[in-house]
Structures are given as structure tokens and as C-alpha cells.
Amino acid sequence: MTAIPLSFLDLAPVPEGQTTAQGVAYTVDMAQKAEAIGMNRFWMAEHHNMPGIASAATSVLLSHIGAKTNKIRIGSGGVMLPNHAPLVIAEQFGTLQALYGDRIDLGLGRAPGTDGATFRALRRQMQDADRFPQDVQELLFFLGKDSDNSPVQAFPGAHSNVPIWILGSSLFGATLAAKLGLPYSFASHFAPRMMTQAIATYRENFEPSQYLDKPYVMLAANMLLADEDATARYHFTSAQQSFVRLRRGGRGQVPAPVESMDSIWSAPEQAMVEDALAISFVGSVSSTRPLLEHFLEEHKPDELMVTANVYDQQARLRSLELIPELGVFNLKP
């Protein structure tokens, strides 16, 4: 099996009882650790009205991460484009490119990343998502080399050629990425149901472009490694509790882990969470490695992106420290 690059997705989680500033500091620590072990990218996701997530102003936080790291690629996983005018995003990521050179990625999502009330507070409408394909092409135009004679240009942004990725959890994004000849990242870490079909759709329909000559698929997974299986499973209950809370319509900071989820979720909720988090590698290196090898061999992604949005920062850092022991990734410390 060929070793592939490994990257990290972070939401700047804010643990219960702690401040946004502390959550941001934890994210800086994670980015620096990811760089130290040789990960390829460190991406952050846009979410709004979520007290446990500090990455709402994604480009601002990415600039901070860029200043605290040296070589790891940084980017959005993703910017929810229906929330923004393409020109504004071109200017933001053109600025990041001016600051940090060719380390910048721009992953784009079609979902609003929030609820309807917050969407209205952003001065957007749900039908804005219908323009996603056109908005992506407009953004490509603003970041490219063909806008010189346009009455509106992105300064900074024009000629930056910041790489754009299409993110998705359905066939829509896969089809669009294939049509535009862009790299594709599937959100299998929380919506794995259509993963196999989306990968096949993207690869079979891919049209080479000025951006990419052949398909490039990145899959996402939850990964929490620990010295013992029980330790990893204990800390992962933070993520499981967060999903239960979200499905109940609740919000809050990232909950502390518990010894057992039995008193927290109902049987239907357990089934829902286990389905959503099915692509998860939680345990020791020795127990996780064969499961990971099987997954990579079956789906053959070009890159894997992992996330670990749990309460305990030391558990998150320890998980990254153990990744090189897996021996299945192309890490470049």
C-alpha cells in the first residue's frame, strides 16, 4: 500500500468552562504539532452560532495559524460560500496568500454551516445555496489571471491562483468538482453514507482542467489515538455527546468525557451517532492500524484528513504524537 499524505481538520473547539481565547491557543498548539510530525495541511471550518467552536471568522484565525507555523499548508475546510460574496472571499484568501505564499488552500462548502435564524442574521437567504456553482466559478475568476480587463477585480486576490477545493457530503459536490476539474474532499467524518458513490461519481466524471489533470480525492475521518484502547474510547465520548446535543437542537461548549454513554443517549440516538461517526479510528496504534489499512486499501483516497474535536487538549496532542507509529502515511517532518 502506497503511503499517502495526512492532514488535520480543526474547529478550534472550546472545552466546557474555558474561553474562546483558550480554544484558539489550543488550536495553535495543534497546528504546530501537526507541522512537527509532518502533516500536509491544517484546515479550519466555518460554523456560526456555536459556543463550542471558535473558527467562525475562518480567514482571521487562519492568518493567526499562519503566523504561528512555518511550512504546513493552511486553509478552509471549508468556507461556506453561500454566506459570502465571492469577491470578499477572493480578497480574504488573496490576502492570506500575500502573507503566507503558496501555503494557502480554499475549500468551499455549499451548506450554510448554521441554522436558518443565523443565516438570516448573516443577511443571506437559503436559496443563495442554489447559486453555488456560479459563485465557485466567479471565485475562480477573481483568483485567476483573466480578470485584468474586468471592471471589478480582487485586490489582493487576482493572479494569486489560490487552490480551490470542493467539499461535499453528497453527489452534488462530487459532480461539480468533476465538471470543473477541481480536487474534491468528502465529509466522511460526519456524513459517510454516500461516500463510496460520491467518490465513484467524481472519479468517473472528472474532466481535466487548468487546475488539475487527474482526480484528487481527500476523505475525512475521526481519529483519536491513545496508549490504550479504553483511554481513546473514553475521550471520544466528548465527540459523541456533542453529536447527541446537536441532534437535539442544543448548543454548548465541548463536553467533558464520561465513563459511559448509556445514560446520555437513547437507543435511536446511539444508532444515529454511530452511523454519523462510522468513519472513526479510535484506539491504540496496534488496534487502529489494521482498520485504517483496510479503509485506505478499499477506498484508495489520495489523501486523508483527520479530526479530533474532543474536550481534553492533552488527549488531542497525544493522538497526533502517536500518528507516526501507524506507519501508513507519508509524513514530512
CSV table of C-alpha atoms in Angstrom, one decimal:
chain,number,residue,atom,x,y,z
A,1,MET,CA,0.0,0.0,0.0
A,2,THR,CA,1.4,3.4,-1.0
A,3,ALA,CA,1.7,5.9,1.9
A,4,ILE,CA,-0.4,8.9,1.3
A,5,PRO,CA,-0.3,12.4,2.8
A,6,LEU,CA,-2.2,13.1,6.1
A,7,SER,CA,-3.8,16.3,7.1
A,8,PHE,CA,-5.8,17.7,10.0
A,9,LEU,CA,-9.2,19.5,10.3
A,10,ASP,CA,-9.9,21.6,13.4
A,11,LEU,CA,-12.9,23.6,14.6
A,12,ALA,CA,-11.0,25.4,17.4
A,13,PRO,CA,-13.1,23.5,19.9
A,14,VAL,CA,-13.7,25.4,23.2
A,15,PRO,CA,-14.0,23.0,26.1
A,16,GLU,CA,-16.6,23.5,28.8
A,17,GLY,CA,-15.7,26.1,31.3
A,18,GLN,CA,-13.0,27.6,29.1
A,19,THR,CA,-12.7,30.7,27.0
A,20,THR,CA,-12.6,31.3,23.2
A,21,ALA,CA,-9.0,32.6,23.7
A,22,GLN,CA,-8.1,29.3,25.3
A,23,GLY,CA,-9.7,27.4,22.4
A,24,VAL,CA,-7.7,29.4,19.9
A,25,ALA,CA,-4.5,28.8,21.9
A,26,TYR,CA,-5.2,25.0,21.8
A,27,THR,CA,-5.7,25.2,18.0
A,28,VAL,CA,-2.3,26.9,17.6
A,29,ASP,CA,-0.8,24.0,19.7
A,30,MET,CA,-2.4,21.5,17.4
A,31,ALA,CA,-1.3,23.2,14.2
A,32,GLN,CA,2.3,23.4,15.5
A,33,LYS,CA,2.2,19.7,16.5
A,34,ALA,CA,0.7,18.7,13.1
A,35,GLU,CA,3.5,20.6,11.4
A,36,ALA,CA,6.1,19.0,13.7
A,37,ILE,CA,5.1,15.4,12.8
A,38,GLY,CA,4.9,16.2,9.0
A,39,MET,CA,1.3,16.6,8.2
A,40,ASN,CA,0.4,18.1,4.9
A,41,ARG,CA,-2.4,20.6,5.7
A,42,PHE,CA,-4.1,22.2,8.6
A,43,TRP,CA,-7.7,23.2,7.7
A,44,MET,CA,-10.4,25.0,9.7
A,45,ALA,CA,-14.1,25.0,9.2
A,46,GLU,CA,-16.6,27.9,9.3
A,47,HIS,CA,-19.5,27.4,11.7
A,48,HIS,CA,-21.7,30.1,13.3
A,49,ASN,CA,-23.7,30.5,16.5
A,50,MET,CA,-21.9,27.5,18.1
A,51,PRO,CA,-20.3,28.3,21.5
A,52,GLY,CA,-18.1,25.3,21.3
A,53,ILE,CA,-16.5,26.3,18.0
A,54,ALA,CA,-14.1,29.3,17.7
A,55,SER,CA,-13.4,29.2,14.0
A,56,ALA,CA,-16.4,31.3,12.8
A,57,ALA,CA,-14.1,34.0,11.4
A,58,THR,CA,-12.2,31.4,9.5
A,59,SER,CA,-9.8,33.6,7.5
A,60,VAL,CA,-8.9,35.7,10.5
A,61,LEU,CA,-8.0,32.6,12.5
A,62,LEU,CA,-6.1,31.1,9.6
A,63,SER,CA,-3.9,34.2,9.5
A,64,HIS,CA,-3.1,33.6,13.1
A,65,ILE,CA,-2.3,30.0,12.5
A,66,GLY,CA,-0.1,31.0,9.5
A,67,ALA,CA,1.9,33.4,11.7
A,68,LYS,CA,2.5,30.6,14.3
A,69,THR,CA,3.7,27.9,11.8
A,70,ASN,CA,6.3,27.8,9.1
A,71,LYS,CA,5.6,25.3,6.3
A,72,ILE,CA,2.3,23.3,6.8
A,73,ARG,CA,-0.4,24.2,4.3
A,74,ILE,CA,-3.3,26.1,5.9
A,75,GLY,CA,-6.8,26.5,4.6
A,76,SER,CA,-10.5,26.3,5.0
A,77,GLY,CA,-12.4,23.1,5.3
A,78,GLY,CA,-14.4,24.9,4.5
A,79,VAL,CA,-15.7,28.4,3.9
A,80,MET,CA,-19.4,28.1,3.4
A,81,LEU,CA,-19.7,30.1,0.2
A,82,PRO,CA,-23.4,30.9,0.4
A,83,ASN,CA,-22.6,33.0,3.4
A,84,HIS,CA,-20.4,35.3,1.4
A,85,ALA,CA,-19.9,37.3,-1.8
A,86,PRO,CA,-17.2,35.6,-3.9
A,87,LEU,CA,-15.3,38.9,-4.2
A,88,VAL,CA,-14.9,39.1,-0.4
A,89,ILE,CA,-13.6,35.6,-0.2
A,90,ALA,CA,-11.2,36.2,-3.0
A,91,GLU,CA,-9.9,39.3,-1.2
A,92,GLN,CA,-9.5,37.4,2.1
A,93,PHE,CA,-7.7,34.4,0.7
A,94,GLY,CA,-5.7,36.6,-1.7
A,95,THR,CA,-4.5,38.5,1.5
A,96,LEU,CA,-3.6,35.2,3.1
A,97,GLN,CA,-1.6,34.2,0.0
A,98,ALA,CA,0.2,37.5,0.1
A,99,LEU,CA,1.1,36.9,3.7
A,100,TYR,CA,2.0,33.2,3.6
A,101,GLY,CA,2.7,32.4,0.0
A,102,ASP,CA,1.7,29.2,-1.6
A,103,ARG,CA,0.7,27.5,1.7
A,104,ILE,CA,-3.0,28.5,1.3
A,105,ASP,CA,-5.9,26.3,0.3
A,106,LEU,CA,-9.5,27.4,-0.1
A,107,GLY,CA,-12.1,24.6,0.5
A,108,LEU,CA,-15.7,25.6,-0.3
A,109,GLY,CA,-18.9,24.2,1.0
A,110,ARG,CA,-22.5,24.7,-0.2
A,111,ALA,CA,-24.2,24.3,3.2
A,112,PRO,CA,-24.7,27.4,5.3
A,113,GLY,CA,-23.0,25.8,8.3
A,114,THR,CA,-25.6,27.1,10.7
A,115,ASP,CA,-29.4,27.3,11.3
A,116,GLY,CA,-31.9,29.4,9.5
A,117,ALA,CA,-32.1,32.2,12.0
A,118,THR,CA,-28.4,32.6,12.0
A,119,PHE,CA,-28.4,32.5,8.2
A,120,ARG,CA,-30.8,35.4,8.2
A,121,ALA,CA,-28.6,37.2,10.7
A,122,LEU,CA,-25.8,36.9,8.1
A,123,ARG,CA,-28.1,38.7,5.7
A,124,ARG,CA,-28.3,35.6,3.5
A,125,GLN,CA,-31.2,33.5,2.2
A,126,MET,CA,-31.5,29.8,1.9
A,127,GLN,CA,-31.8,30.0,-1.9
A,128,ASP,CA,-28.4,31.5,-2.0
A,129,ALA,CA,-27.0,28.0,-2.0
A,130,ASP,CA,-28.6,27.4,-5.4
A,131,ARG,CA,-26.0,29.8,-6.9
A,132,PHE,CA,-23.1,27.7,-5.5
A,133,PRO,CA,-21.8,26.5,-8.9
A,134,GLN,CA,-21.9,30.1,-10.3
A,135,ASP,CA,-20.3,31.5,-7.2
A,136,VAL,CA,-17.5,29.0,-7.4
A,137,GLN,CA,-16.8,29.9,-11.0
A,138,GLU,CA,-16.9,33.6,-10.1
A,139,LEU,CA,-14.4,33.0,-7.3
A,140,LEU,CA,-12.1,31.1,-9.7
A,141,PHE,CA,-12.3,34.1,-12.0
A,142,PHE,CA,-11.4,36.6,-9.3
A,143,LEU,CA,-8.4,34.5,-8.1
A,144,GLY,CA,-7.1,33.7,-11.6
A,145,LYS,CA,-5.4,35.6,-14.4
A,146,ASP,CA,-8.3,36.5,-16.6
A,147,SER,CA,-9.8,39.4,-14.7
A,148,ASP,CA,-7.4,42.1,-15.8
A,149,ASN,CA,-10.0,43.8,-18.1
A,150,SER,CA,-12.8,43.3,-15.7
A,151,PRO,CA,-14.4,46.4,-14.1
A,152,VAL,CA,-14.2,44.6,-10.8
A,153,GLN,CA,-11.1,42.8,-9.6
A,154,ALA,CA,-9.9,41.3,-6.4
A,155,PHE,CA,-7.1,43.3,-4.8
A,156,PRO,CA,-5.4,41.3,-3.3
A,157,GLY,CA,-6.5,38.0,-4.9
A,158,ALA,CA,-6.1,38.5,-8.7
A,159,HIS,CA,-3.4,36.2,-10.1
A,160,SER,CA,-2.9,34.5,-6.7
A,161,ASN,CA,-4.3,31.2,-8.1
A,162,VAL,CA,-5.1,30.0,-4.6
A,163,PRO,CA,-6.1,26.3,-5.0
A,164,ILE,CA,-9.9,25.8,-4.7
A,165,TRP,CA,-11.3,22.5,-3.4
A,166,ILE,CA,-15.0,21.5,-3.5
A,167,LEU,CA,-16.2,19.9,-0.3
A,168,GLY,CA,-19.3,17.8,0.0
A,169,SER,CA,-21.3,15.0,1.5
A,170,SER,CA,-23.5,14.2,-1.5
A,171,LEU,CA,-23.3,13.6,-5.2
A,172,PHE,CA,-23.8,17.4,-5.9
A,173,GLY,CA,-20.3,18.4,-4.8
A,174,ALA,CA,-18.8,15.4,-6.4
A,175,THR,CA,-20.4,16.2,-9.8
A,176,LEU,CA,-19.4,19.9,-9.6
A,177,ALA,CA,-15.8,19.1,-8.7
A,178,ALA,CA,-15.6,16.6,-11.6
A,179,LYS,CA,-17.1,19.1,-14.0
A,180,LEU,CA,-14.8,22.0,-13.0
A,181,GLY,CA,-11.7,19.7,-12.7
A,182,LEU,CA,-11.1,20.6,-9.1
A,183,PRO,CA,-9.9,18.5,-6.1
A,184,TYR,CA,-12.7,17.0,-4.0
A,185,SER,CA,-12.9,16.4,-0.3
A,186,PHE,CA,-15.7,14.2,1.1
A,187,ALA,CA,-17.1,14.8,4.6
A,188,SER,CA,-17.0,11.2,5.6
A,189,HIS,CA,-16.1,12.1,9.2
A,190,PHE,CA,-19.8,13.0,9.9
A,191,ALA,CA,-21.8,12.1,6.8
A,192,PRO,CA,-20.3,8.8,5.4
A,193,ARG,CA,-23.5,7.3,3.9
A,194,MET,CA,-22.8,8.4,0.3
A,195,MET,CA,-19.0,8.3,0.4
A,196,THR,CA,-18.5,5.3,-1.9
A,197,GLN,CA,-21.0,6.6,-4.5
A,198,ALA,CA,-19.6,10.2,-4.4
A,199,ILE,CA,-16.0,9.0,-4.9
A,200,ALA,CA,-17.0,6.9,-7.9
A,201,THR,CA,-19.1,9.8,-9.4
A,202,TYR,CA,-16.2,12.2,-9.1
A,203,ARG,CA,-13.6,9.8,-10.5
A,204,GLU,CA,-15.7,8.6,-13.4
A,205,ASN,CA,-16.8,12.0,-14.5
A,206,PHE,CA,-13.7,14.0,-13.9
A,207,GLU,CA,-12.7,16.5,-16.6
A,208,PRO,CA,-9.1,17.6,-16.7
A,209,SER,CA,-8.6,21.3,-16.3
A,210,GLN,CA,-6.0,24.1,-15.9
A,211,TYR,CA,-6.2,23.3,-12.2
A,212,LEU,CA,-5.9,19.6,-12.1
A,213,ASP,CA,-5.0,16.9,-14.7
A,214,LYS,CA,-6.5,13.9,-12.9
A,215,PRO,CA,-8.9,13.3,-10.0
A,216,TYR,CA,-7.7,14.0,-6.5
A,217,VAL,CA,-9.8,12.7,-3.6
A,218,MET,CA,-9.4,13.5,0.1
A,219,LEU,CA,-11.5,11.7,2.6
A,220,ALA,CA,-12.1,12.8,6.2
A,221,ALA,CA,-12.2,10.6,9.3
A,222,ASN,CA,-12.3,11.0,13.0
A,223,MET,CA,-9.0,9.8,14.6
A,224,LEU,CA,-8.2,9.7,18.3
A,225,LEU,CA,-5.2,7.6,19.2
A,226,ALA,CA,-4.1,6.8,22.8
A,227,ASP,CA,-1.7,4.4,24.5
A,228,GLU,CA,-4.7,2.2,25.4
A,229,ASP,CA,-8.0,1.5,23.6
A,230,ALA,CA,-10.0,2.3,26.7
A,231,THR,CA,-8.4,5.7,27.1
A,232,ALA,CA,-9.2,6.7,23.5
A,233,ARG,CA,-12.8,5.5,23.7
A,234,TYR,CA,-13.2,7.5,27.0
A,235,HIS,CA,-12.0,10.8,25.4
A,236,PHE,CA,-14.1,10.2,22.3
A,237,THR,CA,-17.3,10.3,24.3
A,238,SER,CA,-16.8,14.1,24.1
A,239,ALA,CA,-17.4,14.0,20.4
A,240,GLN,CA,-20.3,11.6,20.8
A,241,GLN,CA,-22.0,13.8,23.4
A,242,SER,CA,-21.6,16.8,21.1
A,243,PHE,CA,-23.4,15.0,18.3
A,244,VAL,CA,-26.3,14.0,20.6
A,245,ARG,CA,-26.6,17.6,21.8
A,246,LEU,CA,-26.6,18.9,18.2
A,247,ARG,CA,-29.2,16.5,17.1
A,248,ARG,CA,-31.4,17.5,20.0
A,249,GLY,CA,-31.1,21.1,18.8
A,250,GLY,CA,-28.9,22.1,21.7
A,251,ARG,CA,-25.6,24.1,21.8
A,252,GLY,CA,-22.8,24.4,24.2
A,253,GLN,CA,-19.1,24.1,24.7
A,254,VAL,CA,-17.4,20.8,24.1
A,255,PRO,CA,-18.4,18.5,27.0
A,256,ALA,CA,-16.1,16.6,29.2
A,257,PRO,CA,-15.7,12.8,28.6
A,258,VAL,CA,-17.8,10.3,30.6
A,259,GLU,CA,-17.2,6.7,31.5
A,260,SER,CA,-20.3,5.5,29.8
A,261,MET,CA,-22.8,7.0,27.2
A,262,ASP,CA,-25.6,4.7,28.3
A,263,SER,CA,-27.3,7.3,30.5
A,264,ILE,CA,-26.8,10.0,27.9
A,265,TRP,CA,-28.2,8.7,24.7
A,266,SER,CA,-31.3,6.8,23.8
A,267,ALA,CA,-31.1,3.7,21.5
A,268,PRO,CA,-32.2,5.7,18.4
A,269,GLU,CA,-29.7,8.4,19.3
A,270,GLN,CA,-26.9,5.9,19.7
A,271,ALA,CA,-27.7,4.4,16.3
A,272,MET,CA,-27.7,7.9,14.7
A,273,VAL,CA,-24.4,8.9,16.2
A,274,GLU,CA,-22.7,5.6,15.4
A,275,ASP,CA,-23.9,5.9,11.8
A,276,ALA,CA,-22.7,9.5,11.5
A,277,LEU,CA,-19.3,8.7,13.1
A,278,ALA,CA,-18.8,5.4,11.4
A,279,ILE,CA,-15.6,6.5,9.8
A,280,SER,CA,-13.7,6.8,13.1
A,281,PHE,CA,-10.3,5.3,14.2
A,282,VAL,CA,-10.4,5.4,17.9
A,283,GLY,CA,-8.0,3.3,20.0
A,284,SER,CA,-4.3,2.3,20.3
A,285,VAL,CA,-1.9,2.2,17.4
A,286,SER,CA,-1.9,-1.5,17.3
A,287,SER,CA,-5.7,-1.9,17.2
A,288,THR,CA,-6.3,1.0,14.9
A,289,ARG,CA,-3.6,0.2,12.2
A,290,PRO,CA,-5.4,-2.8,10.6
A,291,LEU,CA,-8.7,-1.0,10.4
A,292,LEU,CA,-7.1,2.0,8.9
A,293,GLU,CA,-5.1,0.0,6.4
A,294,HIS,CA,-8.3,-1.8,5.3
A,295,PHE,CA,-10.1,1.5,4.8
A,296,LEU,CA,-7.3,3.0,2.8
A,297,GLU,CA,-7.0,0.0,0.6
A,298,GLU,CA,-10.7,-0.3,0.0
A,299,HIS,CA,-11.3,3.4,-0.9
A,300,LYS,CA,-7.9,4.5,-2.2
A,301,PRO,CA,-8.0,8.1,-1.3
A,302,ASP,CA,-5.2,10.4,-2.5
A,303,GLU,CA,-5.1,12.0,1.0
A,304,LEU,CA,-6.7,11.5,4.3
A,305,MET,CA,-7.8,14.4,6.6
A,306,VAL,CA,-8.5,13.5,10.3
A,307,THR,CA,-10.1,15.5,13.1
A,308,ALA,CA,-10.4,15.1,16.8
A,309,ASN,CA,-12.8,17.6,18.4
A,310,VAL,CA,-12.8,16.4,21.9
A,311,TYR,CA,-12.6,18.1,25.4
A,312,ASP,CA,-9.1,17.1,26.5
A,313,GLN,CA,-6.3,19.0,24.8
A,314,GLN,CA,-3.6,16.7,26.1
A,315,ALA,CA,-5.5,13.7,24.6
A,316,ARG,CA,-5.6,15.6,21.2
A,317,LEU,CA,-1.9,16.3,21.3
A,318,ARG,CA,-1.1,12.7,22.3
A,319,SER,CA,-3.1,11.4,19.4
A,320,LEU,CA,-1.0,13.4,17.0
A,321,GLU,CA,2.2,12.3,18.6
A,322,LEU,CA,1.2,8.6,18.0
A,323,ILE,CA,0.3,9.0,14.4
A,324,PRO,CA,3.9,8.4,13.0
A,325,GLU,CA,3.8,5.0,14.7
A,326,LEU,CA,1.0,3.9,12.4
A,327,GLY,CA,3.5,3.7,9.6
A,328,VAL,CA,0.9,4.2,6.8
A,329,PHE,CA,1.2,7.9,6.0
A,330,ASN,CA,3.7,10.0,4.0
A,331,LEU,CA,4.7,12.4,6.7
A,332,LYS,CA,7.4,15.1,6.1
A,333,PRO,CA,8.6,16.5,9.5
